[in-house]
Coordinates of C-alpha atoms in Angstrom, one line a residue:
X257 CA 36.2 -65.2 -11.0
X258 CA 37.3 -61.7 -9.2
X259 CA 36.2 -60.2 -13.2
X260 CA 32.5 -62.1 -12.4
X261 CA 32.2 -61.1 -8.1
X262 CA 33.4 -57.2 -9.1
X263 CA 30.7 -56.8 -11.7
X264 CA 28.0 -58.5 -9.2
X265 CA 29.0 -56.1 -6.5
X266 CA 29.0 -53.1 -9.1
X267 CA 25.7 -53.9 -10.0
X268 CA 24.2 -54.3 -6.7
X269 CA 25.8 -50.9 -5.7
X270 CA 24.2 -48.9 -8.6
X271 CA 20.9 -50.3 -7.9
X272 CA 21.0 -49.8 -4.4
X273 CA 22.5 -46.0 -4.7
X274 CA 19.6 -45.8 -7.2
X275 CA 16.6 -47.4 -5.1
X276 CA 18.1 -44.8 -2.4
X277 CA 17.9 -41.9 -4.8
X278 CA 14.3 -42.6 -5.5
X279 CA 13.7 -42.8 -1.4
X280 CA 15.2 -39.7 -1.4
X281 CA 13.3 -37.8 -3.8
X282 CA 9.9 -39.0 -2.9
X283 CA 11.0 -38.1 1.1
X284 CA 11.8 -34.6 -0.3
X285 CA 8.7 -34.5 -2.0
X286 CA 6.4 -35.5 1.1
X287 CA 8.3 -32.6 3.3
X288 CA 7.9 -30.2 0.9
X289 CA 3.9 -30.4 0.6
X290 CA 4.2 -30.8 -3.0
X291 CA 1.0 -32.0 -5.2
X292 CA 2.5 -35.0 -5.9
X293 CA 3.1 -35.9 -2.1
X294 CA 0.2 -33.9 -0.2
X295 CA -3.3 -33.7 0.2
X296 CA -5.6 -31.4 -1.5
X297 CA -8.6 -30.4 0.4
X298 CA -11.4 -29.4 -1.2
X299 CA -13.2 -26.7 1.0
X300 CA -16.4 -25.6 -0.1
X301 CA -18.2 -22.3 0.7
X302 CA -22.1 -21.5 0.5
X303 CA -22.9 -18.1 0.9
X304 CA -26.2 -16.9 1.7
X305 CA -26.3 -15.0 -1.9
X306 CA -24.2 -15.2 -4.5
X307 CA -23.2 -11.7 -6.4
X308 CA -23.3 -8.7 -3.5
X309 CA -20.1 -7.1 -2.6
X310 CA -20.5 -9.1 0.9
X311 CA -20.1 -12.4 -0.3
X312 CA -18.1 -11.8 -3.0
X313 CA -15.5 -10.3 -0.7
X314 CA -15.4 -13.3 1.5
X315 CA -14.8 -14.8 -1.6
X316 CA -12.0 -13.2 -2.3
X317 CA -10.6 -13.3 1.4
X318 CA -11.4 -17.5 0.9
X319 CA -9.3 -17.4 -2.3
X320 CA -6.6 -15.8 -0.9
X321 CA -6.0 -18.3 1.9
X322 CA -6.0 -21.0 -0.7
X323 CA -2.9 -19.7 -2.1
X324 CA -1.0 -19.2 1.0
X325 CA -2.1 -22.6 2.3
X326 CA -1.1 -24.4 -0.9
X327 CA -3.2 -27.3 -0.3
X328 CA -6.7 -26.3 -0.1
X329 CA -8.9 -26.1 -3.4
X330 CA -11.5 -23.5 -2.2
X331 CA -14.8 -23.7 -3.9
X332 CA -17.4 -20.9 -3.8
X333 CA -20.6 -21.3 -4.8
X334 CA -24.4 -19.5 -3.9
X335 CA -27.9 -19.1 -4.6
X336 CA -29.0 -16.2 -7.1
X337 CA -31.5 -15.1 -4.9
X338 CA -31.5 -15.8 -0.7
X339 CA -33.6 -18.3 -1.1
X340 CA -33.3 -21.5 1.9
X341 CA -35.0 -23.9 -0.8
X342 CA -32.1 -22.9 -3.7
X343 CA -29.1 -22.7 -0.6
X344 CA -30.4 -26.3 -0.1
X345 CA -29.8 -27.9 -3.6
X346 CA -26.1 -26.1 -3.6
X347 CA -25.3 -27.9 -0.4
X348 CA -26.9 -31.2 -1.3
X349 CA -24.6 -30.9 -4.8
X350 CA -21.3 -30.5 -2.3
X351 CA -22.6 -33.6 -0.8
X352 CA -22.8 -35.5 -3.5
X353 CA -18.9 -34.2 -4.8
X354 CA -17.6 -35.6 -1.5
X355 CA -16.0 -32.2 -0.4
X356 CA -13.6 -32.5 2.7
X357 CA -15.4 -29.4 4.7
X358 CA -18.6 -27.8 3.4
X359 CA -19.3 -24.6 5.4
X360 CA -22.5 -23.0 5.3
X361 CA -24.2 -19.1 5.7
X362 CA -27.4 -20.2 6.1
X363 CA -30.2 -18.7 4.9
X364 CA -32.5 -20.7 7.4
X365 CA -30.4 -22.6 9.9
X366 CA -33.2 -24.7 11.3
X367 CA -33.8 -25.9 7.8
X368 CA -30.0 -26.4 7.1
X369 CA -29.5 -28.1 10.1
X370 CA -30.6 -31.7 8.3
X371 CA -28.5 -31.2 5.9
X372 CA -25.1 -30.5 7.6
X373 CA -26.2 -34.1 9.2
X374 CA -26.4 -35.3 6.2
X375 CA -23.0 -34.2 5.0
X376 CA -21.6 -35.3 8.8
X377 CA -23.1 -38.7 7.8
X378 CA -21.6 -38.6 4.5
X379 CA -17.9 -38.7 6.3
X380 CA -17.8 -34.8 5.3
X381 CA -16.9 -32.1 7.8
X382 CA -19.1 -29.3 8.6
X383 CA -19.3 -25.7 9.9
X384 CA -20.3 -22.4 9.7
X385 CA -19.3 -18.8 8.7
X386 CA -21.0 -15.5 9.0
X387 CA -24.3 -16.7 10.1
X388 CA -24.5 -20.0 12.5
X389 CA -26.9 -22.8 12.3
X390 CA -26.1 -23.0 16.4
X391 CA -28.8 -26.6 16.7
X392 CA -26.8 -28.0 13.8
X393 CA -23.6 -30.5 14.1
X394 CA -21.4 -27.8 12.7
X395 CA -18.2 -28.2 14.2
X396 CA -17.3 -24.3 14.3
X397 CA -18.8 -21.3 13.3
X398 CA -16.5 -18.4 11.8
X399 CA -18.0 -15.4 13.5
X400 CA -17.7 -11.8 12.6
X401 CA -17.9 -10.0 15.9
X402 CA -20.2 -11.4 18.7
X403 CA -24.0 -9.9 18.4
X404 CA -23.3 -7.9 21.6
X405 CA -20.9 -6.0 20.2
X406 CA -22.6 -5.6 16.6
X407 CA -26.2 -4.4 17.9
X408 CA -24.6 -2.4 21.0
X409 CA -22.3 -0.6 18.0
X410 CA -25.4 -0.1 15.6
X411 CA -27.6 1.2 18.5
X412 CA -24.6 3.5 20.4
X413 CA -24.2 5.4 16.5
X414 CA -27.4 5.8 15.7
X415 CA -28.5 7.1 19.1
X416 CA -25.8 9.2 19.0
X417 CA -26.4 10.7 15.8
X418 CA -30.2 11.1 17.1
X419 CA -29.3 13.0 19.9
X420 CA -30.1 10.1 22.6
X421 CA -34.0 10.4 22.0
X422 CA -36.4 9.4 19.4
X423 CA -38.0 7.0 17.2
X424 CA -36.2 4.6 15.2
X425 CA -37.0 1.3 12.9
X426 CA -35.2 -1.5 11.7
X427 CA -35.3 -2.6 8.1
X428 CA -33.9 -6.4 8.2
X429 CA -33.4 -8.7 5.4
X430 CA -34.4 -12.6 6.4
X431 CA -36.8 -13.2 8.3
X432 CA -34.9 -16.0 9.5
X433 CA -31.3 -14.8 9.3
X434 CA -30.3 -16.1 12.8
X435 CA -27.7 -13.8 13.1
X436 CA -29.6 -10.6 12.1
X437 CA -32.2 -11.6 14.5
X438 CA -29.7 -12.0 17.4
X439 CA -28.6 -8.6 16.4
X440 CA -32.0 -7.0 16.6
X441 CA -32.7 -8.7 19.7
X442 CA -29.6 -7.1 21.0
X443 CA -30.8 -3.6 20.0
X444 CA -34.0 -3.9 21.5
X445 CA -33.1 -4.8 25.1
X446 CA -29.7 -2.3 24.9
X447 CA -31.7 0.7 23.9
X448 CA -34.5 -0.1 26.5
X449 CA -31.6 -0.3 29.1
X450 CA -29.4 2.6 27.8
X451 CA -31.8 5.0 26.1
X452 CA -35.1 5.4 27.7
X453 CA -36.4 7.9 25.5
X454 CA -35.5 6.2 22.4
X455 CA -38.6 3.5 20.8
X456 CA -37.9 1.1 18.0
X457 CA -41.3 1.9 16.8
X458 CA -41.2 -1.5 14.2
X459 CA -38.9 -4.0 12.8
X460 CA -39.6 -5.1 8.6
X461 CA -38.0 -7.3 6.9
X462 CA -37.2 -6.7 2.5
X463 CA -35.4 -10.2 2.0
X464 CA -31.8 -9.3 0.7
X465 CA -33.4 -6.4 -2.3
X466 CA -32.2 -3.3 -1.4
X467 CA -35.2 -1.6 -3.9
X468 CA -37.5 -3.4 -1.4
X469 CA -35.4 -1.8 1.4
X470 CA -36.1 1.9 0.1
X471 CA -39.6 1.2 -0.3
X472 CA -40.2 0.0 3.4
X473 CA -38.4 2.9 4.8
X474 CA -39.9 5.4 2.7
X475 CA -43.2 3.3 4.2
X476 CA -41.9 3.7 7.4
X477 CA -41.3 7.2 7.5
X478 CA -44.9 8.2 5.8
X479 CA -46.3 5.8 8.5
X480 CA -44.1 7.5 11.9
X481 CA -44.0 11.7 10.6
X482 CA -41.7 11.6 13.7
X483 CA -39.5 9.0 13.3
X484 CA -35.7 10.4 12.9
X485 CA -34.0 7.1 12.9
X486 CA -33.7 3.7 10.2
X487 CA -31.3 1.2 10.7
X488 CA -30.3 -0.7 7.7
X489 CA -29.7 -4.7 9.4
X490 CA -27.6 -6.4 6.1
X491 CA -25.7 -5.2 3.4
X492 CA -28.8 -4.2 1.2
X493 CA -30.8 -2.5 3.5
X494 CA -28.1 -0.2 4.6
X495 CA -27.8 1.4 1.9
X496 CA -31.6 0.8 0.6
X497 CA -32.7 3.0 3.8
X498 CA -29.9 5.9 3.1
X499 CA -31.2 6.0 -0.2
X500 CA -35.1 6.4 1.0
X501 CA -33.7 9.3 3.8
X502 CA -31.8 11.1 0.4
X503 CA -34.9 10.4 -2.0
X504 CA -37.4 12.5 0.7
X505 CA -35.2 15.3 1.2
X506 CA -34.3 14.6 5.0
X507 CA -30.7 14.1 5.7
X508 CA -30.1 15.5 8.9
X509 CA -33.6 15.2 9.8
X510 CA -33.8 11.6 9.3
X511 CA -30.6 9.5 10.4
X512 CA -29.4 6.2 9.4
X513 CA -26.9 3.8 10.5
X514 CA -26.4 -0.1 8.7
X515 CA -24.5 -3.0 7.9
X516 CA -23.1 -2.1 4.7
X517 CA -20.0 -2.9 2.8
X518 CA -17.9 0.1 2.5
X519 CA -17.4 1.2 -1.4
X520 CA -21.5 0.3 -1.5
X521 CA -21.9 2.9 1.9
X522 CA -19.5 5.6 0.6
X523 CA -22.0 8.0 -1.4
X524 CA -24.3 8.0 1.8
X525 CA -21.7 8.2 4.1
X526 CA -19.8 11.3 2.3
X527 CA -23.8 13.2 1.7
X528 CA -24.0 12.3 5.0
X529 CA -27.7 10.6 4.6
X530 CA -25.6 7.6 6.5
X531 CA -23.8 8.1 9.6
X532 CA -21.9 4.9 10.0
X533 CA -21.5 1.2 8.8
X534 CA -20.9 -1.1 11.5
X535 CA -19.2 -3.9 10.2
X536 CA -15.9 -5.7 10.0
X537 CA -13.0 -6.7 7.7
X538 CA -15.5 -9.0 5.2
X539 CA -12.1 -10.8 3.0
X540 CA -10.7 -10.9 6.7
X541 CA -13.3 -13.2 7.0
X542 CA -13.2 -15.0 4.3
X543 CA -9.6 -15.9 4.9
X544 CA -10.5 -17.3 8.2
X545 CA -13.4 -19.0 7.1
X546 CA -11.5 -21.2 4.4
X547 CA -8.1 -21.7 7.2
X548 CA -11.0 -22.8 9.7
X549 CA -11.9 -25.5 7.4
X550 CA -8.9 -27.0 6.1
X551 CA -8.0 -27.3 10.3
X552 CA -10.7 -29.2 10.7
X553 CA -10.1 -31.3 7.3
X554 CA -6.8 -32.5 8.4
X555 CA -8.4 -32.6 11.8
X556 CA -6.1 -30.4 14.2
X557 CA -7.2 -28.6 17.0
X558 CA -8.3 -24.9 17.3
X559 CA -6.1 -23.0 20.1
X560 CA -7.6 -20.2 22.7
X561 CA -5.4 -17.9 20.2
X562 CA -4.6 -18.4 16.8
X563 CA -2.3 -17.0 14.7
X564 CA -3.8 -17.7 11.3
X565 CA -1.9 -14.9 9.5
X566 CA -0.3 -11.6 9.7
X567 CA -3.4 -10.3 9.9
X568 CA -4.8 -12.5 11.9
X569 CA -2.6 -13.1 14.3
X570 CA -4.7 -13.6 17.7
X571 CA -7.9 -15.0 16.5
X572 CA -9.9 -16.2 19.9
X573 CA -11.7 -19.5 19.9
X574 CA -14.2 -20.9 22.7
X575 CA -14.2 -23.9 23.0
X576 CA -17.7 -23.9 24.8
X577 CA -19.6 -22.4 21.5
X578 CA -16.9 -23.9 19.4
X579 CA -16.5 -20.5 18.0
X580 CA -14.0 -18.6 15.9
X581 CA -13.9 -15.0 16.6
X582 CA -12.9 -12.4 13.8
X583 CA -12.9 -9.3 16.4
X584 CA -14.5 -6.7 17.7
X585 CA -17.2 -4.9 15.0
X586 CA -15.8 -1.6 13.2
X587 CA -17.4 1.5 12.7
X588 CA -16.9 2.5 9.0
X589 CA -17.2 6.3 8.2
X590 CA -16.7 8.8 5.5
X591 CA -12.9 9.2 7.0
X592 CA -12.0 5.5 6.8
X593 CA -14.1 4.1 4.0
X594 CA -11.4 4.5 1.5
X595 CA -9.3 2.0 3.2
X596 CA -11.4 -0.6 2.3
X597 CA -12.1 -1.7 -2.1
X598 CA -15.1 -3.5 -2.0

């Protein structure tokens, strides 16, 4: 009988130490954010264009988040050409996947706008990066630097470089880009206010084709003999309207000034038919943009200041805009261009 009760109470000890060992393993395994215990989100990313060293560095900066997350599948996917219609069938195919955020740089926000309803509807989150869709249900947009400070910055180097005085043009991209357009609107009523004897003489827009951007400005200045200033407004234009000032023989007659990625700016920058790119750290961006949407995937709350990284240590939010801040905008030259590879 004591044989019988000894080997009961054996038994039942084993499988309780085992049953307890399983607890155990699948408590460590919860803690530890392994793939076996936590969530994967899938964050998805639509660019405006798909292939320019913009977008493709934002890319990166979205990829490297991923990793230091460890739960966040980060998908990145664009139009060929920056085209609203093509943006649109990318964005219904995130739909469709069931993605846990899809962010957006739209290439016509009042278009998108449905859409981002549609994926709200659809129980996915939404939000934007780079360029807002501000009517929209987004529930953040990542900005770069607030328009003030981007079309003040464009307008102060350009004016410098043209001596306070003169006629200038812009050379935008979409026509209904609402953050290029906030940005021009910006440079209109600061060089009214600051410069008085400085004109923007005309505003074109070449889509996101920086062969179509050296054309118009080589229009431009055939058109004004006295123009002496082109800003470049997105990444293809700024160096599209360097390249028209070095093709007609008038650096230093001619200035420029755009919103170029660095490595693209650097050959204008050092022959000095660009003055300055005002932009901002683009994989910086990136980065945010995919940590912004795994927050609101696992729904937490932004803070007045984030730390989001070691580089991003005291990103601002308001709450009012429900925007992200990257920082203030940074004037690129040929002295700190090399500190930037793309």
């Amino acid at each position: 009988m004591r044989s019988r009760l000894a080997l009961v109470v054996a038994i039942t000890t084993t499988a309780a130490l085992a049953v307890s060992g399983c607890t155990k393993k699948n408590d460590n395994d919860t803690s530890s954010g392994s793939t076996g215990g936590a969530k994967t989100y899938k964050i998805a990313f639509v660019p405006k264009l798909q292939g320019v060293p913009y977008f493709e560095a934002m890319n990166a900066g979205g990829k490297a988040a991923a990793a230091a997350l460890g739960n966040v599948e980060w998908l990145y996917q664009g139009p060929t050409q920056a085209d609203a219609a093509a943006q649109a069938d990318i964005v219904r195919s995130y739909i469709q996947q069931k993605v846990d955020t899809l962010i957006v740089a739209p290439n016509d926000p009042d278009s998108m706008a449905p859409l981002l309803q549609q994926a709200k509807d659809a129980g996915i989150h939404v939000a934007t990066a780079d360029t807002d869709a501000p009517s929209s249900v987004r529930e953040v947009f990542v900005n770069q630097a607030t328009a003030e400070g981007i079309g003040q910055g464009l307008t102060d180097s350009l004016l410098k470089a043209m001596g306070g005085k003169g006629k200038y043009a812009i050379v935008s991209c979409g026509q209904t880009a609402e953050n290029l357009n906030s940005w021009i609107k910006v440079q209109q009523a600061y060089t009214k206010e600051k410069y008085p004897d400085a004109q923007i003489v005309d505003v074109v827009y070449a889509g996101e084709d920086q062969a179509k951007a050296t054309q118009m400005a080589t229009d431009l200045m055939n058109a004004h003999p006295d123009l002496t200033g082109l800003v470049g407004e997105c990444t293809s234009s700024a160096p599209g309207v360097a390249q028209a000032v070095k093709d007609a023989g008038k650096i230093g007659k001619v200035f420029t000034v755009g919103l170029g990625t660095p490595q693209s700016m650097k050959p204008y920058l050092t022959d000095k038919s660009s003055t300055a790119a005002i932009l901002w750290d683009v994989q910086n961006l990136g980065y945010l943009t995919a940590w912004a949407g795994a927050q609101i995937a696992e729904g937490k709350q932004f803070q007045a200041t984030n730390n989001v990284s070691d580089k991003l240590s005291a990103v601002t939010y308001d709450a009012t805009s429900k925007m992200l801040l990257l920082g203030p905008a940074l004037a690129i030259t040929d002295q700190n261009v090399d500190q930037f590879n793309y």
